[in-house]
Short mmCIF file of C-alpha atoms in Angstrom, two decimals:
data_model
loop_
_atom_site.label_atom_id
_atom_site.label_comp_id
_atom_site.label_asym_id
_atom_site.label_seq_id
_atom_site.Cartn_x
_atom_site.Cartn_y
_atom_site.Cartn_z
CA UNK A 929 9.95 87.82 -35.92
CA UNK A 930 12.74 85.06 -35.30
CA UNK A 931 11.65 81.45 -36.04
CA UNK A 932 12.70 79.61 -32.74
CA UNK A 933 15.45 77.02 -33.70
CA UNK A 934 16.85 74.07 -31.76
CA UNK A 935 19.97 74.01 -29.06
CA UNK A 936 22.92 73.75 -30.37
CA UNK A 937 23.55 70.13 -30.57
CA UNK A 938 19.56 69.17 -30.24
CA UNK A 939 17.49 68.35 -28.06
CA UNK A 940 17.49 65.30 -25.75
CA UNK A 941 16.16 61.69 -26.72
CA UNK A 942 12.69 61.53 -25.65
CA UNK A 943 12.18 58.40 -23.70
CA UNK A 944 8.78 56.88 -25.35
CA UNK A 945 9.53 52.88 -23.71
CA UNK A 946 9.31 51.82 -21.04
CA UNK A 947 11.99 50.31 -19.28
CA UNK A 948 10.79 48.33 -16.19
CA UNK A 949 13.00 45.33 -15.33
CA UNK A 950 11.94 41.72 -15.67
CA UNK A 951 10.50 40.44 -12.46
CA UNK A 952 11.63 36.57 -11.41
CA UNK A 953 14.00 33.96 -13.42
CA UNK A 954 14.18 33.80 -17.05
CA UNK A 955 11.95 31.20 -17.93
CA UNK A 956 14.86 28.49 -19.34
CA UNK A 957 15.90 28.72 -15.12
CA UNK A 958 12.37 27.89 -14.50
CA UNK A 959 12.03 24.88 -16.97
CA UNK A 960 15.07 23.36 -15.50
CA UNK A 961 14.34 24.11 -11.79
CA UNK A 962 10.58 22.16 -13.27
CA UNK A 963 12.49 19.76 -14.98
CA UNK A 964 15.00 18.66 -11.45
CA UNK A 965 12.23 18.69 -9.57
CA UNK A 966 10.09 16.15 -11.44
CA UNK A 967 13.25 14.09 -11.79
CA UNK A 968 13.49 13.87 -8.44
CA UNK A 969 10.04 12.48 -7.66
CA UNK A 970 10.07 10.19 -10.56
CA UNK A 971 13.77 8.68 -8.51
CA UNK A 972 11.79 8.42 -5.53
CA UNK A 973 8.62 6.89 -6.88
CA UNK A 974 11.08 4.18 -8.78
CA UNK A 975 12.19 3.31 -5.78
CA UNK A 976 9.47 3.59 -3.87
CA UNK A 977 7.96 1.03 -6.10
CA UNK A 978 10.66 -1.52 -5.68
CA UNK A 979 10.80 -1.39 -2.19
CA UNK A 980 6.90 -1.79 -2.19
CA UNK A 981 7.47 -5.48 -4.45
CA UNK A 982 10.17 -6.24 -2.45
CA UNK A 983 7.76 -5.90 1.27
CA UNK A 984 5.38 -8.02 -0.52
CA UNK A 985 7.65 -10.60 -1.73
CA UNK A 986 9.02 -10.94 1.63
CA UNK A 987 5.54 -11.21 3.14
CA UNK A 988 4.55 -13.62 0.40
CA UNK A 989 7.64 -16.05 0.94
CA UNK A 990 7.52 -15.25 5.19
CA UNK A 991 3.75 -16.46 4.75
CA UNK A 992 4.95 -19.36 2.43
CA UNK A 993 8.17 -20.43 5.48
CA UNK A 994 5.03 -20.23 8.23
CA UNK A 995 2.14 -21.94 6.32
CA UNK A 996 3.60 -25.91 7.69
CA UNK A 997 3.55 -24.12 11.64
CA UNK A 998 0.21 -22.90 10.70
CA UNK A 999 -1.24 -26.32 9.60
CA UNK A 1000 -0.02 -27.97 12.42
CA UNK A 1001 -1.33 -25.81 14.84
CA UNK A 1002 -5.10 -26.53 13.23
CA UNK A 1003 -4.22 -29.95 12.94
CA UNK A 1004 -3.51 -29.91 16.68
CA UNK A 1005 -6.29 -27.95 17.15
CA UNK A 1006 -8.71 -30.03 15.10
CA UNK A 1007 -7.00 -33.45 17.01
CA UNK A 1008 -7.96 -31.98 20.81
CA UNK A 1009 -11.85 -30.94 19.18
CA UNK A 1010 -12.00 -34.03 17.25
CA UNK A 1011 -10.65 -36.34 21.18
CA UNK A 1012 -13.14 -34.02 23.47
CA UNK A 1013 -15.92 -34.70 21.08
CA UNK A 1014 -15.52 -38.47 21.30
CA UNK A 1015 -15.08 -38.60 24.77
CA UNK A 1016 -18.26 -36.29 25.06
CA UNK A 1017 -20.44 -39.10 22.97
CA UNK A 1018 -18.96 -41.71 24.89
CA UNK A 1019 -20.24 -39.90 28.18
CA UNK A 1020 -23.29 -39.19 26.86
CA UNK A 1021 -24.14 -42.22 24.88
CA UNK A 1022 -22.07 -44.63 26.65
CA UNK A 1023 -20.52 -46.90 23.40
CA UNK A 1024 -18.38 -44.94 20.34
CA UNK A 1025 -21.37 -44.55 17.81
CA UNK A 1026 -20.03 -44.14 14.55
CA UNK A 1027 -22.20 -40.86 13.17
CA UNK A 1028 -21.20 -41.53 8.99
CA UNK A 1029 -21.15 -45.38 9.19
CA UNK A 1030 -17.98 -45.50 7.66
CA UNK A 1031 -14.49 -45.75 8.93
CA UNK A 1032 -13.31 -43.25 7.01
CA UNK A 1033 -12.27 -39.61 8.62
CA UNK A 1034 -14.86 -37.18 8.04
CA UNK A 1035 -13.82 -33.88 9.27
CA UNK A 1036 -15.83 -32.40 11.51
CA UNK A 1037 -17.97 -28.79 11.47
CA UNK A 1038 -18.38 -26.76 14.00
CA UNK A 1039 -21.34 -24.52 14.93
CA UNK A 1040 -21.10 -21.80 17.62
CA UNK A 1041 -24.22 -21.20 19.21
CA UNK A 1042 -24.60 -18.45 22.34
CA UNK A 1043 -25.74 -20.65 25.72
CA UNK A 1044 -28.57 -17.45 26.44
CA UNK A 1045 -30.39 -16.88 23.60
CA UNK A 1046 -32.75 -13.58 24.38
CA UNK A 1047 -36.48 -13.27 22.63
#
């Protein structure tokens, strides 16, 4: 009996890998894309940060500009209190009592108290 012998010229490669195509970027795309994209909110968080100091320094120095309109409005304020009250004693007690016995200016403290107190 005849021994079976190849084709002439042999048989075909047989295919024993696979050959499936890489899905997505090659990773060296994907370290850069990483890479811009924390660069980018590192930039914005810089100056996000300086604009941040910046607000408060203007609010520190706009609070600093205000602070002598500020004082004079209490000291207004604590002028009209400080007149009513004395004109209030003098109604009431009928001479200007001095309450510290001294000349000196003792500022005074005020306690709010409701006019209907419930039980």
């Amino acid at each position: 009996m005849p021994q079976d012998m190849p084709p002439q010229g042999g048989y075909l490669p047989v295919q024993y890998k696979r050959n499936i195509p890489a899905r997505g970027f090659r990773p060296i795309y994907y370290l850069i894309g990483m890479h811009l994209i924390m660069g980018y909110g590192y930039y914005k968080l810089f100056y996000g940060v300086r604009e941040q100091y910046e607000l408060a320094r203007e609010k520190m120095w706009g609070r600093i500009h205000i602070m002598p309109l500020l004082q004079a409005e209490e000291d207004r304020d604590q002028a009209r209190r400080h007149f009513a009250d004395k004109a209030r004693e003098k109604e009431l007690l009928g001479t200007d009592a001095k309450i510290y016995n001294s000349d000196r200016f003792v500022r005074p403290t005020f306690t709010y108290t409701p006019s209907k107190v419930t039980q």
